[in-house]
Coordinates of C-alpha atoms in Angstrom, one line a residue:
M687 CA -13.2 25.9 -5.1
L688 CA -13.9 23.0 -2.8
S689 CA -15.4 23.9 0.6
R690 CA -14.1 22.6 3.9
L691 CA -16.5 20.8 6.3
S692 CA -16.3 22.2 9.8
V693 CA -17.8 19.2 11.4
F694 CA -18.1 15.7 10.0
V695 CA -19.8 12.7 11.7
F696 CA -18.9 9.2 10.5
A697 CA -21.9 7.5 8.8
V698 CA -22.3 3.9 9.7
I699 CA -22.6 2.0 6.5
G700 CA -22.2 -1.6 7.5
A701 CA -22.0 -4.0 10.3
L702 CA -20.1 -6.9 9.3
G703 CA -13.9 -6.8 12.5
C704 CA -10.3 -8.2 14.2
S705 CA -7.3 -8.8 16.3
G706 CA -5.3 -11.5 18.0
E707 CA -4.4 -15.0 16.8
P708 CA -4.1 -18.5 18.4
E709 CA -0.7 -19.6 19.6
V710 CA -0.5 -23.1 18.1
V711 CA 1.3 -24.0 15.0
V712 CA -1.8 -25.2 13.2
P713 CA -4.6 -23.2 14.8
T714 CA -7.8 -24.8 16.0
G715 CA -11.1 -23.3 17.0
T716 CA -12.5 -19.9 16.1
D717 CA -11.4 -17.7 18.9
F718 CA -9.3 -15.0 17.2
G719 CA -9.6 -12.4 19.9
L720 CA -12.4 -10.4 18.3
E721 CA -14.8 -8.3 20.4
P722 CA -18.5 -8.4 19.3
T723 CA -19.7 -5.1 17.9
S724 CA -22.2 -4.9 20.8
A725 CA -19.4 -5.4 23.5
K726 CA -19.1 -2.9 26.3
G727 CA -16.1 -0.7 26.4
D728 CA -14.4 1.4 23.7
G729 CA -14.1 0.1 20.2
A730 CA -11.6 1.6 17.8
F731 CA -13.9 4.4 16.7
E732 CA -14.5 5.5 20.3
Q733 CA -10.8 5.4 21.0
A734 CA -10.1 7.3 17.8
S735 CA -12.5 10.1 18.8
A736 CA -10.4 10.6 22.0
Y737 CA -7.3 10.6 19.9
W738 CA -8.7 13.1 17.3
S739 CA -9.6 15.5 20.1
T740 CA -5.9 16.0 20.9
M741 CA -4.9 16.7 17.3
E742 CA -3.9 20.1 16.0
V743 CA -5.3 20.5 12.5
P744 CA -3.3 22.7 10.1
D745 CA -5.1 25.3 8.0
T746 CA -3.2 24.2 4.9
L747 CA -0.6 21.6 3.8
A748 CA 2.7 22.7 2.3
V749 CA 3.0 19.5 0.2
L750 CA -0.4 20.3 -1.4
G751 CA 0.5 23.9 -2.4
D752 CA -0.1 25.5 1.0
G753 CA -3.6 26.6 0.2
S754 CA -2.9 27.7 -3.4
N755 CA -4.1 24.4 -4.9
D756 CA -1.3 25.0 -7.4
A757 CA 1.4 22.4 -8.1
S758 CA 3.7 24.9 -9.6
T759 CA 4.7 25.9 -6.1
L760 CA 6.2 22.4 -5.7
T761 CA 9.5 21.0 -6.9
R762 CA 8.7 18.1 -9.3
T763 CA 11.4 15.5 -9.8
V764 CA 11.2 12.2 -11.7
V765 CA 13.1 9.6 -9.5
A766 CA 12.5 6.5 -11.6
N767 CA 11.3 5.8 -15.1
A768 CA 11.2 3.2 -17.9
N769 CA 15.0 3.1 -18.1
D770 CA 14.9 1.5 -14.6
G771 CA 12.4 -1.1 -15.8
L772 CA 9.2 0.7 -14.8
A773 CA 6.3 -0.9 -16.7
Y774 CA 2.9 0.3 -15.6
P775 CA 3.9 0.9 -11.9
R776 CA 0.9 1.0 -9.6
D777 CA 2.4 1.2 -6.1
M778 CA 5.7 1.6 -4.2
A779 CA 7.0 1.4 -0.6
F780 CA 10.1 2.6 1.1
N781 CA 12.1 0.1 3.1
P782 CA 11.8 1.4 6.7
N783 CA 15.1 -0.2 7.5
N784 CA 16.7 1.7 4.6
P785 CA 14.9 5.0 4.1
G786 CA 16.6 5.7 0.8
Q787 CA 15.5 2.4 -0.8
L788 CA 12.3 2.4 -2.8
W789 CA 10.5 -0.7 -4.0
I790 CA 8.2 -0.3 -7.0
V791 CA 5.8 -2.9 -8.3
N792 CA 5.2 -3.1 -12.1
T793 CA 1.9 -4.6 -13.4
A794 CA 2.9 -5.0 -17.1
S795 CA 6.2 -6.8 -16.5
E796 CA 5.3 -8.5 -13.2
S797 CA 8.6 -7.2 -11.8
V798 CA 9.9 -5.2 -8.9
T799 CA 12.1 -2.2 -9.5
I800 CA 14.4 -1.4 -6.5
V801 CA 15.9 2.0 -6.4
Q802 CA 18.7 2.6 -4.0
H803 CA 19.7 6.1 -2.8
V804 CA 16.7 7.6 -4.3
G805 CA 17.4 10.7 -6.4
S806 CA 21.0 11.1 -5.4
P807 CA 24.1 11.0 -7.6
Y808 CA 24.9 7.6 -6.0
R809 CA 21.6 6.3 -7.2
E810 CA 21.4 2.7 -8.4
S811 CA 18.5 0.6 -9.7
R812 CA 17.7 -3.0 -10.4
D813 CA 14.6 -4.5 -12.0
V814 CA 13.9 -8.0 -10.7
R815 CA 11.8 -10.7 -12.3
S816 CA 12.1 -14.5 -12.4
E817 CA 10.3 -17.4 -13.9
G818 CA 8.1 -17.7 -10.7
S819 CA 7.0 -14.0 -10.9
S820 CA 4.1 -14.9 -13.1
H821 CA 2.4 -16.5 -10.0
F822 CA 4.0 -15.1 -6.9
H823 CA 4.0 -11.5 -8.4
A824 CA 1.2 -11.8 -10.9
R825 CA -0.2 -8.4 -12.0
P826 CA 0.7 -6.6 -8.7
A827 CA -1.7 -3.9 -7.6
A828 CA -0.1 -2.9 -4.3
I829 CA 2.7 -3.4 -1.9
A830 CA 2.9 -3.0 1.9
W831 CA 6.0 -3.3 4.1
G832 CA 5.8 -5.6 7.0
A833 CA 8.0 -6.8 9.9
N834 CA 11.5 -8.4 9.9
N835 CA 12.6 -7.1 6.5
S836 CA 9.7 -8.5 4.6
F837 CA 6.8 -7.1 2.5
A838 CA 3.6 -8.3 1.0
T839 CA 2.0 -7.7 -2.4
I840 CA -1.5 -8.3 -3.7
H841 CA -2.4 -9.1 -7.3
E842 CA -5.2 -8.1 -9.7
T843 CA -5.7 -11.4 -11.6
D844 CA -8.2 -14.2 -11.7
E845 CA -6.5 -16.1 -14.5
M846 CA -4.5 -19.4 -14.4
T847 CA -0.9 -18.9 -13.4
Q848 CA 2.1 -21.3 -13.5
G849 CA 1.3 -22.6 -17.0
P850 CA -1.7 -24.0 -18.8
Y851 CA -1.9 -26.9 -16.3
G852 CA -1.1 -24.7 -13.3
S853 CA -3.1 -23.2 -10.5
P854 CA -6.7 -22.2 -11.2
G855 CA -7.8 -18.6 -11.6
D856 CA -9.1 -18.2 -8.0
F857 CA -5.8 -19.6 -6.5
M858 CA -4.5 -16.1 -5.8
G859 CA -3.9 -14.0 -2.8
P860 CA -1.2 -12.0 -1.0
T861 CA 2.5 -13.1 -1.2
L862 CA 4.9 -12.5 1.6
Q863 CA 8.4 -11.8 0.3
S864 CA 11.8 -11.5 2.0
A865 CA 13.6 -8.2 1.1
D866 CA 17.0 -9.8 1.3
L867 CA 18.8 -8.3 -1.7
D868 CA 21.1 -11.3 -2.0
T869 CA 18.3 -13.7 -2.8
F870 CA 15.3 -11.6 -3.9
D871 CA 13.9 -12.8 -7.2
A872 CA 10.2 -11.6 -7.0
G873 CA 9.2 -15.2 -7.3
H874 CA 9.3 -18.6 -5.7
G875 CA 12.9 -18.4 -4.4
S876 CA 12.4 -15.3 -2.2
H877 CA 8.7 -15.8 -1.3
I878 CA 8.4 -16.8 2.4
D879 CA 4.6 -17.4 2.4
M880 CA 1.5 -17.1 0.3
L881 CA -2.2 -17.6 1.1
H882 CA -4.9 -18.2 -1.5
N883 CA -8.4 -16.7 -1.2
T884 CA -8.3 -13.3 -3.0
P885 CA -8.2 -13.2 -6.8
L886 CA -8.5 -9.6 -8.1
G887 CA -6.9 -8.1 -5.1
M888 CA -6.7 -4.3 -5.3
G889 CA -5.0 -3.1 -2.1
I890 CA -3.0 -4.2 0.9
A891 CA -2.0 -2.8 4.3
W892 CA 0.2 -4.1 7.1
Q893 CA -1.2 -4.2 10.6
S894 CA 1.3 -6.0 12.8
A895 CA 3.6 -9.1 12.9
N896 CA 2.6 -11.0 9.7
I897 CA -0.9 -9.7 9.6
F898 CA -2.1 -7.8 6.5
W899 CA -5.4 -6.5 5.2
V900 CA -6.4 -6.9 1.6
F901 CA -9.0 -5.2 -0.6
D902 CA -10.6 -8.3 -2.0
G903 CA -12.1 -7.4 -5.4
A904 CA -13.4 -10.8 -6.2
H905 CA -15.6 -10.9 -3.0
S906 CA -16.1 -7.2 -2.6
S907 CA -14.7 -7.5 0.9
L908 CA -11.9 -6.4 3.3
T909 CA -10.0 -9.6 4.2
R910 CA -7.5 -10.1 7.0
Y911 CA -4.6 -12.4 6.3
D912 CA -2.5 -13.7 9.1
F913 CA 0.5 -15.6 7.7
R914 CA 1.5 -16.4 11.3
K915 CA 4.9 -18.1 11.1
D916 CA 6.2 -17.9 7.6
H917 CA 7.3 -21.1 5.9
G918 CA 10.8 -19.8 4.9
K919 CA 12.1 -19.1 1.4
G920 CA 10.6 -21.3 -1.3
G921 CA 8.4 -23.2 1.1
S922 CA 4.8 -24.4 0.6
D923 CA 3.1 -25.3 3.9
H924 CA 0.4 -22.7 4.5
R925 CA -1.7 -24.6 7.0
D926 CA -1.1 -22.3 9.9
G927 CA -2.5 -19.3 8.1
V928 CA -5.8 -17.6 9.2
V929 CA -8.0 -15.8 6.8
L930 CA -11.0 -13.7 8.0
R931 CA -13.3 -12.0 5.5
F932 CA -15.0 -8.8 6.6
A933 CA -17.7 -6.6 5.1
E934 CA -18.5 -8.8 2.1
G935 CA -20.5 -6.8 -0.4
L936 CA -19.7 -3.3 1.0
V937 CA -16.8 -2.3 -1.2
R938 CA -16.5 -2.4 -5.0
R939 CA -13.5 -2.9 -7.2
A940 CA -12.8 -0.6 -10.2
P941 CA -11.0 -2.7 -12.7
G942 CA -7.4 -1.6 -13.3
I943 CA -7.4 1.0 -10.5
P944 CA -5.9 0.0 -7.2
S945 CA -7.8 0.6 -3.9
H946 CA -5.1 1.5 -1.5
M947 CA -5.4 1.0 2.2
E948 CA -3.5 1.8 5.5
V949 CA -3.9 0.9 9.1
H950 CA -3.6 3.9 11.5
Q951 CA -1.5 2.3 14.2
E952 CA -2.5 4.6 17.0
T953 CA -6.3 3.9 16.7
G954 CA -6.5 0.5 15.0
L955 CA -8.7 1.8 12.2
L956 CA -8.1 0.5 8.6
Y957 CA -8.6 3.3 6.1
V958 CA -9.7 2.1 2.6
A959 CA -10.1 3.8 -0.8
D960 CA -13.4 2.2 -1.9
T961 CA -12.7 3.1 -5.5
G962 CA -15.7 1.6 -7.2
N963 CA -18.1 3.4 -4.8
S964 CA -16.2 6.7 -4.9
R965 CA -15.7 7.0 -1.2
V966 CA -13.2 6.4 1.6
L967 CA -14.1 4.0 4.5
A968 CA -12.7 3.1 7.9
L969 CA -13.0 -0.4 9.5
D970 CA -12.6 -1.2 13.2
T971 CA -10.1 -4.0 13.0
T972 CA -10.9 -5.2 16.6
R973 CA -14.5 -6.2 16.4
G974 CA -16.7 -8.8 14.7
K975 CA -18.0 -12.3 15.2
V976 CA -16.4 -15.3 13.4
G977 CA -19.0 -17.1 11.3
E978 CA -19.1 -19.9 8.7
P979 CA -16.1 -21.2 6.9
I980 CA -15.3 -19.9 3.4
F981 CA -14.4 -22.0 0.4
P982 CA -12.5 -23.0 -1.6
N983 CA -9.8 -23.5 1.0
Y984 CA -6.7 -24.4 -1.0
D985 CA -4.3 -24.0 2.0
G986 CA -5.9 -26.3 4.5
S987 CA -5.9 -23.3 6.9
Q988 CA -8.6 -21.6 8.9
Q989 CA -10.7 -19.4 6.7
Y990 CA -14.0 -17.8 7.9
M991 CA -16.6 -15.1 7.3
V992 CA -16.8 -12.4 9.9
K993 CA -20.1 -10.8 10.9
G994 CA -20.8 -7.6 12.8
A995 CA -17.8 -5.6 11.6
D996 CA -18.0 -1.8 12.2
V997 CA -17.5 0.0 8.8
R998 CA -18.0 3.7 8.5
M999 CA -17.8 6.3 5.8
V1000 CA -15.0 8.9 6.2
V1001 CA -15.2 10.8 2.9
D1002 CA -18.1 10.7 0.5
G1003 CA -16.5 11.4 -2.9
K1004 CA -19.4 13.3 -4.3
D1005 CA -19.0 16.0 -1.7
Y1006 CA -15.6 16.9 -3.1
G1007 CA -15.7 15.8 -6.8
I1008 CA -13.7 12.7 -6.0
E1009 CA -14.6 10.1 -8.7
R1010 CA -12.1 7.3 -8.3
P1011 CA -10.2 7.4 -5.0
S1012 CA -7.1 5.2 -5.4
G1013 CA -3.9 6.4 -3.8
L1014 CA -4.1 6.5 0.0
A1015 CA -1.5 7.4 2.6
I1016 CA -1.5 8.6 6.2
H1017 CA 1.3 11.0 7.1
N1018 CA 1.6 13.1 10.3
D1019 CA -2.0 12.2 11.1
V1020 CA -3.3 13.6 7.8
L1021 CA -5.2 11.3 5.4
Y1022 CA -4.1 11.8 1.8
I1023 CA -6.4 10.6 -1.0
G1024 CA -5.4 10.6 -4.7
D1025 CA -8.3 10.7 -7.3
H1026 CA -7.3 8.6 -10.2
A1027 CA -9.9 10.2 -12.4
T1028 CA -8.9 13.9 -11.9
N1029 CA -5.3 13.8 -10.7
R1030 CA -6.3 15.8 -7.6
L1031 CA -4.6 14.9 -4.3
F1032 CA -6.6 15.8 -1.2
G1033 CA -5.6 16.1 2.5
F1034 CA -8.3 15.3 5.1
T1035 CA -8.3 15.0 8.9
L1036 CA -8.6 11.4 10.0
H1037 CA -12.3 12.0 10.7
G1038 CA -13.0 13.4 7.3
D1039 CA -12.6 17.2 7.3
L1040 CA -11.0 18.6 4.2
I1041 CA -7.8 20.5 4.9
D1042 CA -6.3 21.2 1.4
Y1043 CA -5.9 19.8 -2.1
V1044 CA -3.8 20.3 -5.2
Q1045 CA -4.1 19.5 -8.9
L1046 CA -1.0 17.4 -9.9
P1047 CA 0.8 17.3 -13.3
I1048 CA 0.4 13.5 -13.8
S1049 CA -0.6 11.7 -17.0
E1050 CA -4.3 11.4 -17.6
G1051 CA -5.4 8.0 -16.2
G1052 CA -1.9 7.5 -14.7
M1053 CA -2.2 8.5 -11.0
M1054 CA -2.0 5.4 -8.8
G1055 CA -0.2 4.8 -5.5
I1056 CA 1.2 7.6 -3.3
E1057 CA 3.9 7.4 -0.6
F1058 CA 5.9 9.8 1.6
D1059 CA 9.6 9.5 2.3
A1060 CA 11.3 10.1 5.7
Y1061 CA 11.5 13.8 5.0
G1062 CA 7.9 14.3 4.1
A1063 CA 8.2 14.6 0.4
L1064 CA 5.4 13.1 -1.7
Y1065 CA 5.9 10.3 -4.3
V1066 CA 3.3 9.5 -6.9
A1067 CA 3.2 6.4 -9.2
D1068 CA 2.3 7.6 -12.8
A1069 CA 1.5 4.3 -14.5
R1070 CA 0.9 5.7 -18.0
A1071 CA 4.2 7.6 -18.1
N1072 CA 6.1 4.7 -16.4
E1073 CA 7.4 7.1 -13.8
V1074 CA 7.6 7.7 -10.1
V1075 CA 7.5 11.4 -9.4
R1076 CA 8.5 13.3 -6.3
F1077 CA 6.9 16.6 -5.2
R1078 CA 8.5 18.8 -2.6
P1079 CA 7.3 22.1 -1.1
P1080 CA 9.4 25.2 -0.9
N1081 CA 11.9 25.4 2.0
H1082 CA 11.5 21.6 2.5
A1083 CA 13.7 20.5 5.4
H1084 CA 15.8 17.5 4.5
D1085 CA 19.4 16.3 4.4
Y1086 CA 19.6 15.3 0.7
A1087 CA 22.8 16.3 -1.0
N1088 CA 23.0 19.7 -2.6
R1089 CA 22.3 19.5 -6.3
S1090 CA 19.3 18.7 -8.4
Y1091 CA 19.0 15.2 -10.0
D1092 CA 16.2 14.4 -12.4
I1093 CA 16.7 11.2 -14.4
N1094 CA 14.9 12.7 -17.4
E1095 CA 17.8 15.0 -17.8
Y1096 CA 19.8 12.1 -19.3
E1097 CA 19.2 10.5 -22.7
S1098 CA 20.2 7.0 -21.5
N1099 CA 20.6 5.0 -18.4
S1100 CA 24.4 4.9 -18.8
R1101 CA 24.9 7.4 -15.9
I1102 CA 22.7 5.2 -13.6
P1103 CA 24.6 2.1 -12.6
R1104 CA 22.7 -1.1 -12.6
Y1105 CA 22.1 -2.4 -9.1
D1106 CA 24.5 -5.1 -8.1
P1107 CA 23.5 -6.8 -4.8
N1108 CA 27.0 -8.2 -4.4
A1109 CA 28.8 -4.9 -4.8
E1110 CA 30.6 -4.0 -1.6
H1111 CA 29.1 -0.6 -1.2
C1112 CA 25.5 -1.8 -1.5
N1113 CA 25.5 -3.1 2.1
D1114 CA 28.1 -0.6 3.4
P1115 CA 26.3 1.6 6.1
S1116 CA 28.9 4.3 5.5
H1117 CA 27.7 4.7 1.9
S1118 CA 25.5 7.8 1.4
H1119 CA 21.8 7.2 1.2
G1120 CA 20.8 10.8 0.8
D1121 CA 19.0 12.5 -2.2
T1122 CA 20.4 15.5 -3.9
E1123 CA 18.4 18.6 -4.7

């Protein structure tokens, strides 16, 4: 039985931060609104301490078995599988503008599977890939929804893309994509920006506007990418982008296992699954000092090292038997951490106290990204089974429709219509978006 810490104090493990951006089209100078770590006034951790003091901490978590640590108390439903095109899925995200629409990134096929009306009898799916996916969606490790009906992906590759005479292996980084279903191709046509300084990217999190944070496996860093104004669909001018590399050398990639991340919007802390070091970290996104330029700079944009960032340990994996933290999500001010090595899912307070945990029935070596829907149900990407699985606690409040629907009940995909973006009902707001249980 795992013990619960009654008090946990953040351990400062590094000093290597960030907010704000210049207002010109092609930015000049190095004033990106960062406060130095030594600045007077409250940083994000001090503000977070005040926020945490107002939180009510539950004794148990229903979605983790309500203290039983037993997944048999949960309703398990497969909501997408290989019949939908899933091919080693490692992450997923719900479209916040359409809560029943789930976007799943597939590493093996370099495709995106879109499931509409998740789990309902009206369910539709479409697997999207195009010729340009081999670069703009190469070996995706993670996805994060952004602003203005867009999302970004990050990619675990350091090999040449775009053919034998194409871009070099280190010419990789996050891709910003439009989620317009009429034009989405998971490639060049629907990409609206891309910056190139992170091969072997393992995780991505949205902060605000077109600002995303990336777990940079090649440089063992946490890197802030600001696309600023996107270049539009199919464009190529990246000069207005700003790349700031924090905490170089403090995190470590575990090959093949994503290191998921999320910004807690109320405090400005970036929570990170530091998979290779078996721990969970938090970074103050508001503080640091811009230093020397970083190279290569393929985009002609501003790219710099950042010194003096405030990075602290939230959870030391060895205290809880966590070997490879990978999946990470914040829901209702609870920090959920999935251990890829053991298939255990843990719930912590935002300052690192254990609340509850559960052992999940997921394929060995398959547990990757985790996500919550608008009703608080948990979704887990099982890469080895090529499935996305939903877990719901008893008496789960929702407004799904009223019958069970598990796609493994069917021998073929014939009962699941292929997703047609031009079909009238796909964009009809009167069409049901609810699940059925």
